[in-house]
Coordinates of C-alpha atoms and ligand atoms in Angstrom, one line a residue:
M71 CA -19.3 -30.4 11.0
D72 CA -20.6 -28.7 14.1
R73 CA -17.2 -28.9 15.6
L74 CA -15.9 -26.6 12.9
L75 CA -18.3 -23.9 14.0
C76 CA -17.2 -21.6 16.6
C77 CA -18.8 -19.2 18.9
V78 CA -17.6 -15.7 18.9
T79 CA -17.8 -13.3 21.8
L80 CA -17.1 -9.7 21.3
S81 CA -16.3 -7.1 23.8
L82 CA -16.1 -3.4 23.2
L83 CA -13.0 -1.6 24.2
G84 CA -13.1 1.2 26.6
L85 CA -16.3 2.7 28.0
G86 CA -18.4 2.3 24.9
L87 CA -19.1 6.0 24.7
L88 CA -15.5 6.6 23.8
Q89 CA -14.7 6.6 20.1
T90 CA -11.4 4.9 20.1
N91 CA -11.3 3.5 16.5
A92 CA -10.1 0.2 18.0
F93 CA -11.7 -3.1 18.0
D94 CA -11.2 -5.9 20.4
V95 CA -12.2 -9.4 19.5
H96 CA -12.1 -12.9 21.1
V97 CA -12.7 -15.8 18.8
T98 CA -13.8 -18.8 20.8
D99 CA -14.4 -22.5 20.0
L100 CA -17.4 -24.7 20.9
A101 CA -16.0 -25.2 24.4
N102 CA -16.0 -21.4 24.8
K103 CA -12.2 -21.3 24.9
T104 CA -10.5 -18.4 23.2
C105 CA -8.4 -19.4 20.2
I106 CA -7.7 -16.0 18.7
Y107 CA -7.5 -12.7 20.5
A108 CA -7.1 -9.4 18.6
S109 CA -7.2 -5.8 19.6
M110 CA -6.0 -3.0 17.3
K111 CA -6.6 0.4 15.9
A112 CA -6.7 0.7 12.2
N113 CA -7.2 3.3 9.4
F114 CA -8.0 2.3 5.9
T115 CA -7.4 4.6 2.9
I116 CA -9.1 3.4 -0.3
Q117 CA -8.5 4.9 -3.7
Y118 CA -11.1 4.5 -6.4
D119 CA -11.9 5.8 -9.9
T120 CA -14.7 8.3 -10.2
N121 CA -17.0 8.8 -13.2
N122 CA -15.0 11.8 -14.3
D123 CA -11.8 9.8 -14.6
T124 CA -10.2 11.2 -11.5
R125 CA -9.1 9.1 -8.6
A126 CA -10.6 9.9 -5.2
D127 CA -9.6 8.6 -1.9
V128 CA -11.5 8.0 1.3
T129 CA -10.1 7.2 4.8
L130 CA -12.1 5.3 7.3
Q131 CA -11.3 4.2 10.8
A132 CA -12.1 0.8 12.2
P133 CA -15.0 1.2 14.5
D134 CA -14.9 -0.1 18.1
S135 CA -18.0 -2.3 17.3
V136 CA -17.4 -5.0 14.8
N137 CA -19.1 -8.3 14.0
A138 CA -16.6 -11.2 14.2
S139 CA -19.1 -14.0 13.5
G140 CA -17.3 -15.0 10.3
S141 CA -14.2 -16.0 12.3
R142 CA -13.3 -19.5 13.1
C143 CA -10.7 -21.4 15.2
G144 CA -10.0 -23.8 12.4
E145 CA -9.6 -27.5 12.8
G146 CA -7.6 -30.2 11.0
T147 CA -6.2 -28.6 7.9
E148 CA -8.5 -25.6 8.1
A149 CA -6.6 -22.4 8.9
P150 CA -7.8 -20.2 11.8
L151 CA -9.5 -17.1 10.5
L152 CA -10.0 -13.7 12.1
M153 CA -12.7 -11.9 10.3
V154 CA -14.4 -8.7 11.3
A155 CA -17.3 -7.0 9.5
F156 CA -18.4 -3.5 10.0
G157 CA -20.3 -0.6 8.4
N158 CA -22.0 -1.2 5.1
G159 CA -20.4 -4.3 3.5
L160 CA -16.9 -3.6 4.9
S161 CA -14.8 -6.5 6.1
W162 CA -11.3 -7.4 7.1
S163 CA -9.8 -10.8 7.5
L164 CA -6.5 -12.5 8.3
N165 CA -5.8 -16.2 8.4
F166 CA -2.9 -17.9 10.1
T167 CA -0.4 -20.7 9.7
K168 CA 2.0 -22.3 12.2
N169 CA 4.8 -24.8 12.3
D170 CA 6.2 -26.5 15.4
T171 CA 7.5 -23.4 17.1
K172 CA 6.0 -20.3 15.4
Y173 CA 2.9 -18.9 13.9
S174 CA 2.4 -16.2 11.4
S175 CA -0.4 -14.5 9.4
D176 CA -1.0 -15.7 5.9
V177 CA -3.4 -13.7 3.7
L178 CA -4.9 -10.3 4.6
T179 CA -8.1 -9.4 2.9
F180 CA -10.0 -6.2 2.9
T181 CA -13.4 -5.9 1.2
Y182 CA -15.2 -2.7 0.6
N183 CA -18.5 -1.7 -1.0
T184 CA -18.2 0.9 -3.7
S185 CA -22.0 0.7 -4.2
D186 CA -22.2 2.7 -1.0
T187 CA -22.5 6.2 -2.5
K188 CA -22.2 7.9 0.8
L189 CA -18.7 6.5 1.4
F190 CA -17.6 6.3 -2.2
P191 CA -19.4 9.2 -4.0
D192 CA -19.4 9.0 -7.8
A193 CA -17.5 5.6 -7.9
K194 CA -17.1 4.3 -11.5
R195 CA -17.1 0.7 -10.6
Q196 CA -19.7 -0.3 -8.1
G197 CA -19.9 -3.5 -6.1
L198 CA -17.9 -5.4 -3.5
L199 CA -14.2 -5.1 -4.2
T200 CA -11.5 -7.1 -2.5
S201 CA -7.9 -6.2 -1.9
T202 CA -5.5 -8.9 -0.6
S203 CA -2.0 -8.8 0.6
H204 CA 0.4 -11.7 1.2
S205 CA 3.0 -9.6 2.8
S206 CA 3.2 -10.7 6.4
F207 CA 1.0 -8.7 8.8
F208 CA 3.6 -9.5 11.4
G209 CA 6.7 -11.7 11.3
A210 CA 6.8 -15.2 12.8
V211 CA 5.8 -15.2 16.5
P212 CA 6.7 -18.0 18.9
L213 CA 3.7 -20.2 19.7
N214 CA 1.9 -19.2 22.9
E215 CA 3.2 -15.7 22.8
T216 CA 1.2 -12.5 22.1
Y217 CA 2.3 -10.2 19.4
K218 CA 2.3 -6.5 20.5
C219 CA 3.1 -3.5 18.5
D220 CA 2.3 0.1 19.5
H221 CA 4.1 1.6 16.5
G222 CA 2.2 2.1 13.3
D223 CA 2.6 -0.4 10.5
T224 CA 1.3 0.0 7.0
V225 CA 0.2 -2.7 4.6
I226 CA -0.3 -1.6 1.0
S227 CA -2.4 -3.7 -1.2
E228 CA -4.3 -3.0 -4.5
N229 CA -6.0 0.4 -4.0
V230 CA -5.9 0.2 -0.3
Q231 CA -3.5 1.4 2.3
Q232 CA -4.0 0.0 5.8
L233 CA -2.4 1.6 8.9
Y234 CA -2.4 -0.4 12.2
W235 CA -1.2 0.6 15.6
N236 CA -1.6 -0.5 19.2
V237 CA -1.9 -4.0 17.9
I238 CA -2.3 -7.0 20.4
L239 CA -2.8 -10.3 18.6
Q240 CA -2.5 -13.9 19.4
A241 CA -3.6 -16.9 17.3
Y242 CA -3.5 -20.5 18.5
V243 CA -4.3 -19.4 22.1
Q244 CA -4.0 -22.3 24.6
N245 CA -6.3 -22.7 27.6
S246 CA -7.9 -19.2 26.9
T247 CA -4.8 -17.6 28.4
L248 CA -2.7 -15.1 26.5
G249 CA 1.0 -15.9 26.5
N250 CA 4.1 -13.8 27.1
E251 CA 4.5 -10.6 25.2
F252 CA 6.4 -10.6 21.9
R253 CA 7.2 -7.0 20.9
C254 CA 7.6 -5.9 17.4
S255 CA 11.0 -4.7 16.4
A256 CA 9.7 -1.1 15.9
D257 CA 8.8 -0.9 19.6
S258 CA 12.1 -2.3 20.8
P259 CA 15.0 -1.0 18.8
T260 CA 17.4 -2.6 21.4
P261 CA 17.5 -6.3 21.9
S262 CA 14.6 -7.4 24.2
P263 CA 15.5 -8.1 27.8
T264 CA 14.0 -11.6 27.5
A265 CA 16.7 -12.5 24.9
H266 CA 19.3 -14.8 26.5
N267 CA 22.2 -14.0 24.3
T268 CA 22.6 -10.3 24.2
T269 CA 26.4 -10.2 23.6
S270 CA 27.3 -8.3 20.6
A271 CA 28.9 -11.4 19.1
T272 CA 25.6 -13.1 18.7
T273 CA 23.4 -10.1 17.8
P274 CA 22.9 -10.2 14.0
K275 CA 24.1 -7.0 12.5
P276 CA 22.4 -5.5 9.5
T277 CA 24.6 -5.9 6.4
T278 CA 26.2 -2.5 5.9
K279 CA 28.7 -3.5 3.2
P280 CA 28.3 -1.4 0.2
V281 CA 26.5 -3.1 -2.6
D282 CA 27.6 -2.9 -6.3
N283 CA 25.2 -1.0 -8.6
P284 CA 23.2 -3.4 -10.7
A285 CA 24.2 -3.9 -14.4
V286 CA 21.9 -2.1 -16.8
G287 CA 19.9 -4.5 -19.0
N288 CA 18.2 -3.8 -22.3
Y289 CA 14.8 -5.3 -22.6
F290 CA 12.0 -5.2 -25.1
V291 CA 8.5 -6.6 -25.8
S292 CA 7.5 -7.6 -29.3
N293 CA 4.1 -7.9 -30.9
G294 CA 3.4 -9.7 -34.1
T295 CA 5.2 -7.1 -36.2
G296 CA 8.1 -5.8 -34.1
K297 CA 9.3 -4.3 -30.9
C298 CA 6.5 -2.4 -29.3
L299 CA 8.0 -1.6 -25.9
L300 CA 11.6 -0.7 -25.1
A301 CA 13.2 -0.5 -21.7
S302 CA 16.7 -0.4 -20.3
M303 CA 17.5 -0.1 -16.6
G304 CA 19.5 -1.5 -13.7
L305 CA 17.4 -2.9 -11.0
Q306 CA 18.1 -3.5 -7.3
I307 CA 15.5 -4.9 -4.9
N308 CA 15.8 -3.9 -1.3
T309 CA 13.6 -6.0 0.9
S310 CA 13.2 -6.5 4.6
L311 CA 13.2 -10.1 5.8
Q312 CA 12.0 -11.1 9.2
V313 CA 14.8 -13.0 11.0
D314 CA 14.0 -13.9 14.6
G315 CA 11.5 -11.1 14.7
K316 CA 13.9 -8.5 13.5
N317 CA 13.8 -6.7 10.2
I318 CA 17.0 -7.2 8.2
W319 CA 17.2 -5.4 4.9
T320 CA 18.8 -7.3 2.1
V321 CA 19.7 -6.1 -1.4
L322 CA 19.4 -8.1 -4.5
N323 CA 20.6 -7.1 -8.0
I324 CA 18.8 -8.2 -11.0
D325 CA 21.3 -9.8 -13.4
P326 CA 20.4 -8.9 -17.0
N327 CA 22.3 -11.9 -18.3
T328 CA 19.8 -14.3 -16.6
T329 CA 16.7 -12.1 -17.0
E330 CA 14.1 -12.6 -19.7
S331 CA 11.7 -10.0 -20.7
S332 CA 8.1 -10.5 -21.9
G333 CA 4.9 -8.6 -21.7
S334 CA 2.2 -7.1 -23.8
C335 CA 1.4 -3.9 -25.6
G336 CA -2.0 -2.4 -25.7
N337 CA -3.5 0.9 -26.9
D338 CA -3.6 2.4 -23.4
S339 CA -1.7 0.0 -21.2
A340 CA 1.5 -2.0 -21.6
I341 CA 3.2 -4.5 -19.4
L342 CA 6.9 -5.3 -19.1
R343 CA 7.6 -8.5 -17.2
L344 CA 11.2 -9.2 -16.2
N345 CA 11.9 -12.8 -15.1
D346 CA 15.2 -13.4 -13.4
H347 CA 15.5 -17.1 -13.2
N348 CA 17.4 -16.8 -10.0
A349 CA 14.1 -16.1 -8.2
T350 CA 12.5 -12.8 -9.1
V351 CA 9.7 -11.5 -11.3
V352 CA 9.2 -7.8 -11.6
E353 CA 6.3 -6.6 -13.6
F354 CA 5.9 -3.0 -14.7
N355 CA 2.5 -1.8 -15.8
F356 CA 2.4 1.4 -17.9
L357 CA -0.8 3.4 -18.5
L358 CA -1.5 6.0 -21.2
K359 CA -3.7 8.9 -20.2
K360 CA -4.5 11.6 -22.7
N361 CA -1.1 12.4 -24.2
N362 CA 1.1 11.1 -21.5
F363 CA 2.2 7.7 -20.3
H364 CA 3.4 6.8 -16.8
L365 CA 4.3 3.8 -14.7
Q366 CA 1.2 2.9 -12.7
E367 CA 1.9 -0.4 -11.1
V368 CA 4.8 -2.5 -10.0
N369 CA 4.4 -6.1 -9.0
V370 CA 7.3 -8.0 -7.5
T371 CA 7.3 -11.8 -6.9
L372 CA 10.1 -13.2 -4.9
R373 CA 10.7 -16.9 -4.8
N374 CA 12.7 -18.8 -2.2
G375 CA 12.4 -22.5 -2.7
S376 CA 8.7 -23.3 -2.8
A377 CA 7.8 -20.1 -0.9
T378 CA 6.7 -17.1 -3.0
S379 CA 5.8 -13.7 -1.8
Q380 CA 4.1 -11.1 -3.9
T381 CA 4.1 -7.3 -3.4
V382 CA 2.2 -4.9 -5.5
N383 CA 1.8 -1.2 -5.6
S384 CA -0.8 -0.1 -8.1
N385 CA -0.9 3.6 -7.1
L386 CA 2.3 4.8 -8.7
S387 CA 2.7 7.8 -10.9
L388 CA 6.3 7.7 -12.0
W389 CA 8.3 7.9 -15.3
D390 CA 5.9 10.3 -16.9
A391 CA 6.5 11.4 -20.5
S392 CA 4.5 12.4 -23.6
V393 CA 3.4 9.6 -25.9
G394 CA 5.8 9.4 -28.9
N395 CA 8.7 10.2 -26.7
S396 CA 10.8 8.0 -24.3
Y397 CA 11.4 8.6 -20.6
L398 CA 15.0 8.9 -19.5
C399 CA 16.6 9.2 -16.0
H400 CA 20.2 8.7 -15.3
K401 CA 20.1 9.2 -11.6
E402 CA 19.2 6.6 -9.1
Q403 CA 15.5 6.5 -8.2
L404 CA 13.5 4.7 -5.6
I405 CA 10.2 2.9 -6.2
S406 CA 8.5 2.1 -2.9
V407 CA 6.4 -1.0 -3.6
S408 CA 5.6 -1.6 0.1
E409 CA 6.9 -0.8 3.5
D410 CA 9.1 -3.9 3.2
L411 CA 10.2 -3.8 -0.4
H412 CA 11.8 -1.0 -2.4
I413 CA 13.3 -1.0 -5.8
N414 CA 16.3 1.2 -6.6
T415 CA 16.5 1.9 -10.4
F416 CA 19.5 3.1 -12.3
S417 CA 19.8 4.7 -15.7
V418 CA 16.2 4.1 -16.7
R419 CA 15.1 4.6 -20.3
V420 CA 11.6 3.4 -21.2
Q421 CA 9.2 3.7 -24.1
P422 CA 6.1 1.7 -23.6
F423 CA 4.0 3.2 -26.4
S424 CA 4.4 4.3 -30.1
V425 CA 7.8 2.6 -30.7
Q426 CA 8.9 3.4 -34.3
N427 CA 11.4 1.1 -36.1
G428 CA 12.4 -0.6 -32.8
T429 CA 14.3 2.4 -31.6
Y430 CA 13.8 4.9 -28.8
S431 CA 12.3 8.3 -29.8
T432 CA 13.3 11.6 -28.3
A433 CA 14.0 11.4 -24.6
E434 CA 12.3 13.4 -22.0
E435 CA 14.7 13.6 -19.1
C436 CA 13.6 13.3 -15.5
F437 CA 13.7 16.3 -13.3
D438 CA 17.1 16.4 -11.7
S439 CA 16.4 18.2 -8.5
D440 CA 19.9 19.4 -8.0
L441 CA 20.4 20.9 -11.5
N442 CA 16.9 22.1 -12.3
F443 CA 16.7 23.9 -9.0
L444 CA 19.9 25.8 -9.8
I445 CA 19.4 26.7 -13.4
P446 CA 16.6 29.3 -12.9
I447 CA 18.5 30.8 -10.0
A448 CA 21.7 31.0 -12.1
V449 CA 19.8 32.4 -15.1
G450 CA 18.0 34.9 -12.9
T451 CA 21.2 36.1 -11.2
V452 CA 22.9 36.6 -14.5
L453 CA 19.9 38.5 -15.9
I454 CA 19.7 40.8 -12.9
F455 CA 23.5 41.4 -13.0
M456 CA 23.3 42.2 -16.7
I457 CA 20.3 44.6 -16.2
V458 CA 22.2 46.4 -13.5
L459 CA 25.3 46.5 -15.7
V460 CA 23.4 48.0 -18.6
F461 CA 21.7 50.5 -16.3
I462 CA 25.0 51.6 -14.8
S463 CA 26.7 51.9 -18.2
Y464 CA 23.7 54.0 -19.4
L465 CA 24.1 56.3 -16.4
I466 CA 27.8 56.6 -16.9
G467 CA 27.3 57.2 -20.6
R468 CA 24.7 59.9 -19.9
R469 CA 27.0 61.7 -17.4
K470 CA 30.0 61.5 -19.8
S471 CA 28.0 63.0 -22.6
R472 CA 26.6 65.8 -20.4
T473 CA 30.1 66.7 -19.1
G474 CA 31.2 66.4 -22.8
Y475 CA 28.6 69.0 -23.8
Q476 CA 29.5 71.3 -20.9
S477 CA 33.2 71.3 -21.8
V478 CA 32.4 72.5 -25.3
Ligands
NAG814 C1 -18.5 -18.1 27.3 O1 -17.8 -17.5 28.3 C2 -18.2 -16.1 28.6 C3 -17.4 -15.5 29.7 O2 -16.3 -16.3 30.0 C4 -19.7 -16.2 29.0 O3 -20.2 -14.9 29.3 C5 -20.5 -16.8 27.9 O4 -21.9 -17.0 28.4 C6 -20.0 -18.2 27.6 N1 -20.7 -18.7 26.4 C7 -21.1 -20.0 26.4 C8 -21.9 -20.4 25.1 O5 -20.9 -20.8 27.2
NAG815 C1 -7.1 7.9 11.1 O1 -8.1 8.5 10.2 C2 -8.7 9.6 10.8 C3 -9.8 10.1 10.0 O2 -9.4 10.3 8.7 C4 -7.7 10.7 11.1 O3 -8.3 11.8 11.8 C5 -6.6 10.2 12.0 O4 -5.5 11.1 12.1 C6 -6.0 8.9 11.4 N1 -5.0 8.4 12.3 C7 -3.8 8.1 11.9 C8 -2.9 7.5 13.0 O5 -3.4 8.3 10.8
NAG816 C1 -14.5 14.8 -10.3 O1 -15.4 14.4 -9.3 C2 -15.0 14.8 -8.0 C3 -15.9 14.1 -7.0 O2 -17.2 14.0 -7.5 C4 -14.9 16.3 -7.8 O3 -14.4 16.6 -6.5 C5 -13.9 16.8 -8.9 O4 -13.9 18.2 -8.8 C6 -14.3 16.4 -10.3 N1 -13.3 16.7 -11.2 C7 -13.5 17.2 -12.4 C8 -12.3 17.6 -13.2 O5 -14.7 17.4 -12.8
NAG817 C1 -5.8 -18.1 3.7 O1 -6.8 -17.6 2.9 C2 -6.5 -17.5 1.5 C3 -7.7 -17.0 0.7 O2 -8.3 -16.0 1.4 C4 -6.1 -18.9 1.0 O3 -5.7 -18.8 -0.3 C5 -4.9 -19.4 1.8 O4 -4.7 -20.8 1.4 C6 -5.4 -19.4 3.3 N1 -4.2 -19.9 4.1 C7 -4.2 -21.1 4.7 C8 -3.0 -21.4 5.5 O5 -5.2 -21.8 4.7
NAG818 C1 -23.4 -2.3 -0.6 O1 -24.0 -1.0 -0.5 C2 -25.3 -1.0 -1.1 C3 -25.7 0.5 -1.1 O2 -25.7 1.0 0.2 C4 -26.2 -1.9 -0.4 O3 -27.5 -1.9 -1.0 C5 -25.6 -3.3 -0.4 O4 -26.4 -4.2 0.4 C6 -24.2 -3.3 0.2 N1 -23.6 -4.6 0.0 C7 -23.3 -5.4 1.1 C8 -22.8 -6.7 0.8 O5 -23.4 -5.0 2.2
NAG819 C1 -3.1 -25.9 29.2 O1 -3.6 -26.8 30.2 C2 -3.1 -28.1 30.2 C3 -3.9 -28.9 31.3 O2 -4.4 -28.1 32.2 C4 -1.6 -28.0 30.6 O3 -1.1 -29.3 30.5 C5 -0.9 -27.2 29.5 O4 0.4 -27.0 29.8 C6 -1.6 -25.8 29.4 N1 -1.0 -25.1 28.3 C7 -0.6 -23.9 28.4 C8 0.1 -23.3 27.2 O5 -0.7 -23.2 29.4
NAG820 C1 3.3 -3.7 -33.2 O1 4.0 -2.6 -32.7 C2 4.4 -1.7 -33.7 C3 5.2 -0.6 -33.0 O2 4.5 0.0 -32.0 C4 3.1 -1.1 -34.4 O3 3.5 -0.2 -35.4 C5 2.3 -2.3 -35.0 O4 1.1 -1.8 -35.5 C6 2.0 -3.3 -33.9 N1 1.4 -4.4 -34.5 C7 0.3 -5.0 -34.0 C8 -0.2 -6.2 -34.7 O5 -0.3 -4.6 -33.1
NAG821 C1 17.2 -0.5 1.9 O1 16.2 0.0 2.6 C2 16.5 0.4 3.9 C3 15.3 0.9 4.6 O2 14.6 1.9 3.9 C4 17.6 1.5 3.9 O3 18.0 1.8 5.2 C5 18.8 0.9 3.1 O4 19.7 2.0 3.0 C6 18.4 0.5 1.8 N1 19.5 -0.1 1.1 C7 19.8 0.3 -0.2 C8 21.0 -0.4 -0.8 O5 19.1 1.1 -0.8
NAG822 C1 26.9 -10.6 -18.4 O1 27.6 -11.3 -19.5 C2 28.6 -10.4 -20.1 C3 29.2 -11.1 -21.3 O2 29.0 -12.5 -21.3 C4 29.7 -10.3 -19.0 O3 30.7 -9.5 -19.5 C5 29.1 -9.6 -17.8 O4 30.0 -9.5 -16.7 C6 27.9 -10.4 -17.3 N1 27.3 -9.6 -16.3 C7 27.0 -10.1 -15.1 C8 26.3 -9.2 -14.1 O5 27.2 -11.2 -14.8
NAG823 C1 1.7 -10.1 -10.1 O1 2.5 -10.9 -10.8 C2 2.1 -12.3 -10.7 C3 3.2 -13.1 -11.5 O2 3.6 -12.5 -12.7 C4 0.7 -12.5 -11.2 O3 0.4 -13.9 -11.1 C5 -0.2 -11.7 -10.4 O4 -1.5 -11.8 -10.9 C6 0.2 -10.2 -10.5 N1 -0.7 -9.4 -9.6 C7 -1.1 -8.3 -9.9 C8 -2.0 -7.6 -8.9 O5 -0.9 -7.7 -10.9
NAG824 C1 15.2 -18.6 1.9 O1 14.6 -19.5 2.8 C2 15.5 -20.0 3.7 C3 14.8 -21.0 4.6 O2 13.5 -20.6 5.0 C4 16.2 -18.9 4.6 O3 17.2 -19.4 5.4 C5 16.9 -17.9 3.6 O4 17.4 -16.8 4.3 C6 15.8 -17.4 2.6 N1 16.5 -16.6 1.6 C7 16.0 -15.4 1.2 C8 16.9 -14.7 0.2 O5 14.9 -15.1 1.5
NAG825 C1 12.5 3.4 -40.3 O1 13.6 2.8 -41.0 C2 13.5 2.9 -42.4 C3 14.6 2.1 -43.0 O2 15.7 1.9 -42.1 C4 13.6 4.3 -42.8 O3 13.4 4.5 -44.2 C5 12.4 5.1 -42.1 O4 12.5 6.5 -42.3 C6 12.5 4.9 -40.6 N1 11.3 5.5 -40.0 C7 11.4 6.2 -38.9 C8 10.1 6.8 -38.4 O5 12.4 6.5 -38.3

């Protein structure tokens, strides 16, 4: 059991006096050999509900001094874990997996303490809250190489947005020696000079072929007595896959013919779950506040063989309309679920609450930026023109009547 325990040394970056909002951690094993090295700058933005039903957000920076004693090198089937604790009950952790040639991060966890009234004034829910993300912190990195990324990268998980930059990280370090540098794609837009085959023939090109718009599907959710949620829309998932350390965006249309809808209807929240048997589950969570509803959360689960990835954005405020009406938007819209996953929506009509007779109620159309911008300008121009016209004809009329009187 002792062999599972690890010693952790921790060094502070820079001159100690400098506030760099970066931490620098070596995780070492019993033989005092480094197994994980991490240095990065990070900002965390946390949203929380306050007692007066508003949402507040707080941004904090990772300090240069952290406690990494919860980390471990991992042995046997146990995954290596990098865990840093700081401040009052705050912690951040990342565990790792590897195969024969590559390693990657698995689950990212951020824990914060809303009982801390200094940091989270007026928080409604108090206690230790945890937000996790399965979206890869970095792509697959060759074993014995050090991942480096100066560019910022954002990870969005439930109620927390995490921004990282100046990242240097290696897990499964051998002989306490960091390996060659493996740059993130954001830092090196051109193929890295270490790549052997840099001829254009072997460089994967992003797919630029135009993609068909998805078919619009009609979906509903029923309760015991009838349809309680109606939705129709075309959905297209645009996700970035890591291929050899490069981000390749791929587009996937949801086929209504193979998609089943399910969900639940509540008094102030409703869920629509679309399950495309090809591999995708998209869940829409609607909330009712006062007299309006809106789309609050979207949760996308992508399956590829036995691998699943889940991406959630719980901080949306889209598709807003009054209760008793439906929301309608013909134009294409974008829902940003994470940095690496967007949804393009087409011809959306939804009514998550107060469905009468299984049919849509009056539609509230989305703001069409092109038209709505022009209408007031057009109306204003016409009004001004008419006022000027009336004024001129009044002046002409007056002059005519004066000359008329004079001639008599
Ligand atoms: C581990 O190594 C560091 C420096 O290499 C040294 O300062 C520290 O005392 C060592 N710890 C143990 C337990 O041997
Ligand atoms: C990190 O957060 C601090 C404090 O809120 C802010 O001043 C700084 O600009 C942020 N850095 C970045 C890169 O967003
Ligand atoms: C709600 O509370 C926050 C923080 O305590 C405060 O800034 C905000 O003005 C309050 N809003 C209302 C509507 O009372
Ligand atoms: C990483 O940690 C999460 C829970 O924090 C766990 O579910 C997952 O299995 C771990 N990954 C590995 C490879 O052990
Ligand atoms: C959370 O904050 C409260 C209030 O500051 C404190 O009493 C408690 O010990 C903290 N919890 C942890 C796990 O640090
Ligand atoms: C680690 O050291 C061993 C023995 O000194 C050597 O055989 C091995 O190649 C080294 N591994 C790396 C990645 O440097
Ligand atoms: C089911 O939904 C309909 C339409 O919204 C509503 O009138 C009815 O009361 C609901 N029934 C139950 C059991 O909730
Ligand atoms: C997918 O997202 C990428 C990155 O935002 C963008 O460049 C690309 O045009 C998008 N593709 C579609 C079909 O929306
Ligand atoms: C769905 O099925 C209908 C009728 O069977 C067919 O006309 C349509 O092309 C199908 N749509 C897709 C996207 O396969
Ligand atoms: C996202 O959807 C999956 C599958 O439907 C579910 O297991 C998971 O709990 C959902 N996560 C959140 C945060 O809603
Ligand atoms: C599914 O996984 C296989 C093997 O890992 C990979 O080659 C393929 O590109 C993946 N497909 C998608 C759509 O992610
Ligand atoms: C629902 O349908 C019934 C019969 O088709 C009709 O009598 C009733 O007026 C409808 N109610 C509403 C609210 O449209």
